mmCIF file of C-alpha atoms in Angstrom:
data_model
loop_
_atom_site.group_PDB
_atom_site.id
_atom_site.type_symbol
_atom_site.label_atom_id
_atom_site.label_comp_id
_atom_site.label_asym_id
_atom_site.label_seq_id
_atom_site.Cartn_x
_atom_site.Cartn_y
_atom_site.Cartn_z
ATOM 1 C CA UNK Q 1 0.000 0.000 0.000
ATOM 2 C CA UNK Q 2 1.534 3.576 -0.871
ATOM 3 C CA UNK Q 3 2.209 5.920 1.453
ATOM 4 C CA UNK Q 4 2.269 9.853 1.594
ATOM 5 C CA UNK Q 5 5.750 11.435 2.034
ATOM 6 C CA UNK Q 6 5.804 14.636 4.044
ATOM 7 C CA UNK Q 7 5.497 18.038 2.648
ATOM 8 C CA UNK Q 8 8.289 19.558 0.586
ATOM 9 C CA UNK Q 9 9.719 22.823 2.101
ATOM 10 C CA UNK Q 10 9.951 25.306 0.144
ATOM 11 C CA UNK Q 11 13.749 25.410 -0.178
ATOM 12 C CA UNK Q 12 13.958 21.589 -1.683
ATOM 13 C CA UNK Q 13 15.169 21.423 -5.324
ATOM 14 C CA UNK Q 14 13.259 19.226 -7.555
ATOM 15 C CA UNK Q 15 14.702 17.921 -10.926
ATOM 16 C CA UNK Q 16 11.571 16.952 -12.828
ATOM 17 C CA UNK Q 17 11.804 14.414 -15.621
ATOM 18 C CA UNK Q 18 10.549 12.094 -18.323
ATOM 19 C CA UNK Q 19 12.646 9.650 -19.525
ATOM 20 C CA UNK Q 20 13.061 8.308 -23.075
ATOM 21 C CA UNK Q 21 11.668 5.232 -23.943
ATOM 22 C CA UNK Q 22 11.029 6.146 -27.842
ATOM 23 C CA UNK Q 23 13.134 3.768 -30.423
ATOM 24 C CA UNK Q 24 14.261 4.326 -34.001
ATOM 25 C CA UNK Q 25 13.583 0.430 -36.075
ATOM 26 C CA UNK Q 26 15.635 -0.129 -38.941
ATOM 27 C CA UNK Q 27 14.250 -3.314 -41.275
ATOM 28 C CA UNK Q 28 16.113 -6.135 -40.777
ATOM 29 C CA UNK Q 29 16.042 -6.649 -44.464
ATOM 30 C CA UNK Q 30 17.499 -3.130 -44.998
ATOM 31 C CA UNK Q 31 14.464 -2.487 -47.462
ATOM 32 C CA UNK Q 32 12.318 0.285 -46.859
ATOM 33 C CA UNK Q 33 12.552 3.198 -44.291
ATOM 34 C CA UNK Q 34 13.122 3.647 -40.462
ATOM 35 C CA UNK Q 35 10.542 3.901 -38.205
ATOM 36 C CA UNK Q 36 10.130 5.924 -35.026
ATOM 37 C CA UNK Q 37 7.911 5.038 -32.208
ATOM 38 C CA UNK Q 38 7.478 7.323 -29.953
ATOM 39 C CA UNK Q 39 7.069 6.455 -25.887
ATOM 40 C CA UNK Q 40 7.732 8.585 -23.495
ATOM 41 C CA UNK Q 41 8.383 7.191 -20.439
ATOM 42 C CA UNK Q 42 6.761 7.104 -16.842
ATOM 43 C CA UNK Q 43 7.670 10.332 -15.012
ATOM 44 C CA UNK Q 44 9.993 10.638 -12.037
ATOM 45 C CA UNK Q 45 12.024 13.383 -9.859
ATOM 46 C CA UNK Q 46 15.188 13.956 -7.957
ATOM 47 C CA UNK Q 47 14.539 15.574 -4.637
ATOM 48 C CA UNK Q 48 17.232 17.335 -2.406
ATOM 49 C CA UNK Q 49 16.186 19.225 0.619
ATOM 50 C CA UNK Q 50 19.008 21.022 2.598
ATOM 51 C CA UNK Q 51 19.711 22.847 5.951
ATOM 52 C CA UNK Q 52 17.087 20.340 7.524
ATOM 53 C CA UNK Q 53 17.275 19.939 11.848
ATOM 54 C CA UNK Q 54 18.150 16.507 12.402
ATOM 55 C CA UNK Q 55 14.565 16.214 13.653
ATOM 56 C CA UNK Q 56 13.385 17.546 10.306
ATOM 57 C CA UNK Q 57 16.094 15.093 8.447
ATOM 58 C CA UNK Q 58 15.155 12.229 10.650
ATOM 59 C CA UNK Q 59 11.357 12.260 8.847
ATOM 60 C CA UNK Q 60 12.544 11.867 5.427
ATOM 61 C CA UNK Q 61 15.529 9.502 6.126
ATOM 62 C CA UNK Q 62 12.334 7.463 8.352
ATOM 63 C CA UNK Q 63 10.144 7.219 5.273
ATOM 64 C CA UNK Q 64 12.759 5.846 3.143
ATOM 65 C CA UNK Q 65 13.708 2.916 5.250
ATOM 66 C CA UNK Q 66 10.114 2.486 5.785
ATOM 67 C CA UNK Q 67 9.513 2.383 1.982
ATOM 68 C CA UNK Q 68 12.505 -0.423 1.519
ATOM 69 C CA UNK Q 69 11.213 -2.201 4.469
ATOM 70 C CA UNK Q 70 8.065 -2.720 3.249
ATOM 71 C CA UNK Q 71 8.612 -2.237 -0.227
ATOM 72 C CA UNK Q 72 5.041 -0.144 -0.281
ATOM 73 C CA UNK Q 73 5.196 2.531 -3.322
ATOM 74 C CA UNK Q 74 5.816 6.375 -2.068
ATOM 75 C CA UNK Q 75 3.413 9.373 -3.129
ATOM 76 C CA UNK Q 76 4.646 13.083 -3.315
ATOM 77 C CA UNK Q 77 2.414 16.108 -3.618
ATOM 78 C CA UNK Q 78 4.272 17.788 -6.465
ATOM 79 C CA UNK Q 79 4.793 21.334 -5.188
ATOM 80 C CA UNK Q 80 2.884 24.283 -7.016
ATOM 81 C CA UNK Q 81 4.059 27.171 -4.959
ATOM 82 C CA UNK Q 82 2.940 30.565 -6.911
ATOM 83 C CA UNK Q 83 0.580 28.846 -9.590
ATOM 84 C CA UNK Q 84 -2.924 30.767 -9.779
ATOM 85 C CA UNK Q 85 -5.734 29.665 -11.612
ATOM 86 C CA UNK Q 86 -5.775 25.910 -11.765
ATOM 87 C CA UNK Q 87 -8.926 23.982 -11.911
ATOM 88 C CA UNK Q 88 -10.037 22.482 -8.773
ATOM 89 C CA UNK Q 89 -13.472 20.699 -9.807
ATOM 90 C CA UNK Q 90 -12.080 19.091 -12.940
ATOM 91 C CA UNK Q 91 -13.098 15.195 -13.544
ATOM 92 C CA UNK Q 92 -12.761 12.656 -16.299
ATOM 93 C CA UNK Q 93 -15.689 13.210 -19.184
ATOM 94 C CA UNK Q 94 -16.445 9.956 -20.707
ATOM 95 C CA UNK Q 95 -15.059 6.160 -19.789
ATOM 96 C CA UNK Q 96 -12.818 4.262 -21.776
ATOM 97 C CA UNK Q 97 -10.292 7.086 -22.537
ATOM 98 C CA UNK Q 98 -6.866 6.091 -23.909
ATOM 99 C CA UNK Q 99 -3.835 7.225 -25.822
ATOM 100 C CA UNK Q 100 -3.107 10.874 -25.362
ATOM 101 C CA UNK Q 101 -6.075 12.973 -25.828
ATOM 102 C CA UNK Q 102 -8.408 13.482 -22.660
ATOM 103 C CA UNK Q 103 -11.574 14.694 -22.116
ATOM 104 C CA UNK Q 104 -12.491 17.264 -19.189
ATOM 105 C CA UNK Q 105 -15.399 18.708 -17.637
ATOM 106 C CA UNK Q 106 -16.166 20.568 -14.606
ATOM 107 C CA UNK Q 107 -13.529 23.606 -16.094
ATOM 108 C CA UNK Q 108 -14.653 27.224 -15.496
ATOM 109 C CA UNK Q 109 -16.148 28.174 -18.777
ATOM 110 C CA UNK Q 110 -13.712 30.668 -20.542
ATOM 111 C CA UNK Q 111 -10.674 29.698 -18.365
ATOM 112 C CA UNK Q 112 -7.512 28.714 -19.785
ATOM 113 C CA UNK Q 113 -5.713 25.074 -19.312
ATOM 114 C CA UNK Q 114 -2.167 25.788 -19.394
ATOM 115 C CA UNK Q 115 0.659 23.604 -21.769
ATOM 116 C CA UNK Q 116 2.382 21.440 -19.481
ATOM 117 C CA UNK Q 117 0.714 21.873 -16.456
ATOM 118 C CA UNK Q 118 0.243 18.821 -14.270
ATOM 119 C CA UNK Q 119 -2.072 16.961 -13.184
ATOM 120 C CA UNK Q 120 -2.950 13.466 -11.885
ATOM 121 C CA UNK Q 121 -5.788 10.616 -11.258
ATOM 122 C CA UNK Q 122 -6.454 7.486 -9.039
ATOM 123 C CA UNK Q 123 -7.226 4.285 -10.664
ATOM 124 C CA UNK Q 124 -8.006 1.030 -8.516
ATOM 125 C CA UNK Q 125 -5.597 3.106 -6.116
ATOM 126 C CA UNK Q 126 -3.087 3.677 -7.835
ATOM 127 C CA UNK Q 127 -1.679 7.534 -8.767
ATOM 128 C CA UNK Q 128 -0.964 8.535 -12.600
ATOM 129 C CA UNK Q 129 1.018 11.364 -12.821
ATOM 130 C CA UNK Q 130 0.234 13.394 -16.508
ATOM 131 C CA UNK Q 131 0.847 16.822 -18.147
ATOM 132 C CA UNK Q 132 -0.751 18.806 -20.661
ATOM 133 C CA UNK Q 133 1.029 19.116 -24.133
ATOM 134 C CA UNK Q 134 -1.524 22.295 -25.418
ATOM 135 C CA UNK Q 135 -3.055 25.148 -24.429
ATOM 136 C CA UNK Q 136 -6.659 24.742 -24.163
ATOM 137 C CA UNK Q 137 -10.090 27.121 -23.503
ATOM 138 C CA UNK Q 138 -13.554 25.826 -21.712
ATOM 139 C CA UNK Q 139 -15.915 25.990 -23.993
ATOM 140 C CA UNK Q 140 -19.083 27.267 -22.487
ATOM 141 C CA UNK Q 141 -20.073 24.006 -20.863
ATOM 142 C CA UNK Q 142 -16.399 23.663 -19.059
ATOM 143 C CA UNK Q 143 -15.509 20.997 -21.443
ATOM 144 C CA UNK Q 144 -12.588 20.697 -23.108
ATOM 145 C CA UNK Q 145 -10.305 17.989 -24.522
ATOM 146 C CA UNK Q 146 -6.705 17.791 -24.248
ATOM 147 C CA UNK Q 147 -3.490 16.779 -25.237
ATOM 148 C CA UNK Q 148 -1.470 15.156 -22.563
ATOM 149 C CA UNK Q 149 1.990 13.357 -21.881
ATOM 150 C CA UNK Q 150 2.647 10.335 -21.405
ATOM 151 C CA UNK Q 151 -0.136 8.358 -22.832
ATOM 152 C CA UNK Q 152 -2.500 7.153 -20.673
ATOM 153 C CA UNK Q 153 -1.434 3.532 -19.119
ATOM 154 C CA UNK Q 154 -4.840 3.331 -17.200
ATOM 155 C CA UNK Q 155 -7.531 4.183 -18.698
ATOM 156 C CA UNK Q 156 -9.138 6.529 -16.166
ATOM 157 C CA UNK Q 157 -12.924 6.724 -14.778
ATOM 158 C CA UNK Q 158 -16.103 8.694 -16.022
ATOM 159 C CA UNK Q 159 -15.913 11.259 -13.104
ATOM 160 C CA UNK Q 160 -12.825 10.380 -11.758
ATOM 161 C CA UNK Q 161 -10.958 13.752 -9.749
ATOM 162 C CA UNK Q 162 -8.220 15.436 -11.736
ATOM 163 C CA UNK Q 163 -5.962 16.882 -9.474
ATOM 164 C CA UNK Q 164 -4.172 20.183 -10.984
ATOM 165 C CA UNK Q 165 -3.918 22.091 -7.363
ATOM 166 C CA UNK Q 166 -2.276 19.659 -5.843
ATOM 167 C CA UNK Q 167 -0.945 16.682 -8.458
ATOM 168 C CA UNK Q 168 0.863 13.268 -6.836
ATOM 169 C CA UNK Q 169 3.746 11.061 -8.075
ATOM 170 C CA UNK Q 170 3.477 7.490 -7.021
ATOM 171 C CA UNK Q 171 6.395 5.125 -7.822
ATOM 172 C CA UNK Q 172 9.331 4.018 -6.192
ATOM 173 C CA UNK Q 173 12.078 5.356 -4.304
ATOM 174 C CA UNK Q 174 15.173 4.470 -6.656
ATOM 175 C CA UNK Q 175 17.207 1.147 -5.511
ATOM 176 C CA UNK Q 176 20.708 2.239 -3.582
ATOM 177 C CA UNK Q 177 21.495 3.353 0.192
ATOM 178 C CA UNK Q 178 19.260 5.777 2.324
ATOM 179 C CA UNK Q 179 21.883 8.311 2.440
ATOM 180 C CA UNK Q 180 22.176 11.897 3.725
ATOM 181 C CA UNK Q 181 25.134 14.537 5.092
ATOM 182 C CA UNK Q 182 25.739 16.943 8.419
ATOM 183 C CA UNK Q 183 26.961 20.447 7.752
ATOM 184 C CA UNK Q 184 28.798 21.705 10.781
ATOM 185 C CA UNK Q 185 26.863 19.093 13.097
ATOM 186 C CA UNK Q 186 23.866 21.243 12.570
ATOM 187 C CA UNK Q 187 22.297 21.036 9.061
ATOM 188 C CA UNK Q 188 21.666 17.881 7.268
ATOM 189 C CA UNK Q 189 20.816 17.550 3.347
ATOM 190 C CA UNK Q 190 18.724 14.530 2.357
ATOM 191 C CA UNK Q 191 18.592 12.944 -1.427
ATOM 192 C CA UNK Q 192 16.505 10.833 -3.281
ATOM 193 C CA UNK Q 193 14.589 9.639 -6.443
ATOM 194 C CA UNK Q 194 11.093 8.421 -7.020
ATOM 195 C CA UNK Q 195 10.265 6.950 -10.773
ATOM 196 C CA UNK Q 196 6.632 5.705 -11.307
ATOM 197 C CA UNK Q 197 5.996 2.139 -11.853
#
């Protein structure tokens, strides 16, 4: 079962990113051209936090053992310090949704969905973590359809919460040793790495 990891402070640096999992197939034959399939990969993040209290330190360096102990994924509310405007009462429209267009309702009619803004969904409990790839306006109803990245790997619920104000990661904390350093005996800095499953 996943578990929430505490709240980012405001001085941790996050390195945001999707990895590569396109290919470029030649023919074996050497006949014809070479194809390009395009996959983008699951998304992950790099997390350091520094000049933590070894009490603060302690809670982060705590949830990692407890995530190799018991091998449970992690969740991370991705931070959104600053960002105005983001829907709060948008849900799926329409069941059976795959690939990477999706269809929204609940949207503010007029407002504007920003390119690359994230977002996520729950689906038989597990967190998807997405982004827009366009720019897109409500129409009058608050519908709109969108382009997002990655594709969908679950194919999310009629009615199911988006979550733009405060999106999750889920995955897993990357293999390697819980590690962490002391600055002058009173400052630790603590690393790590979730990727999604």
């Amino acid at each position: 079962m996943a578990f929430l990891l505490p709240a980012l402070p405001r001085a941790a640096e996050i390195e945001p990113e999707i990895p590569d999992a396109s290919a470029r197939v030649s023919p074996t034959t050497g006949a014809g051209a070479s194809q390009t399939i395009l996959r983008p990969g699951r998304c992950a993040v790099s997390v350091t936090i520094g000049d933590l209290s070894e009490a603060g330190a302690a809670a982060w360096l705590a949830a990692q053992l407890r995530h190799k102990t018991e091998g449970g994924a992690v969740r991370l509310i991705w931070p959104r310090l600053g960002v105005t405007g983001l829907p709060v009462s948008a849900v799926v429209d329409g069941a059976g949704q795959a690939g990477s267009l999706l269809a929204i309702r609940g949207l503010t009619p007029g407002s504007t969905l920003p390119t690359f803004t994230p977002f996520s969904f729950i689906k038989n409990g597990v967190v998807y973590m997405h982004r827009t790839t366009s720019e897109v306006v409500a129409d009058g109803a608050g519908r709109v359809i969108v382009t997002i990245g990655p594709m969908l790997r679950a194919s999310p619920a009629d009615g199911a919460t988006l979550a733009f104000t405060e999106p999750m990661i889920e995955g897993d904390l990357d293999p390697g040793p819980i590690k962490w350093s002391v600055k002058r005996l009173r400052f630790h800095t603590v690393t790590f790495k979730i990727s999604e499953r």
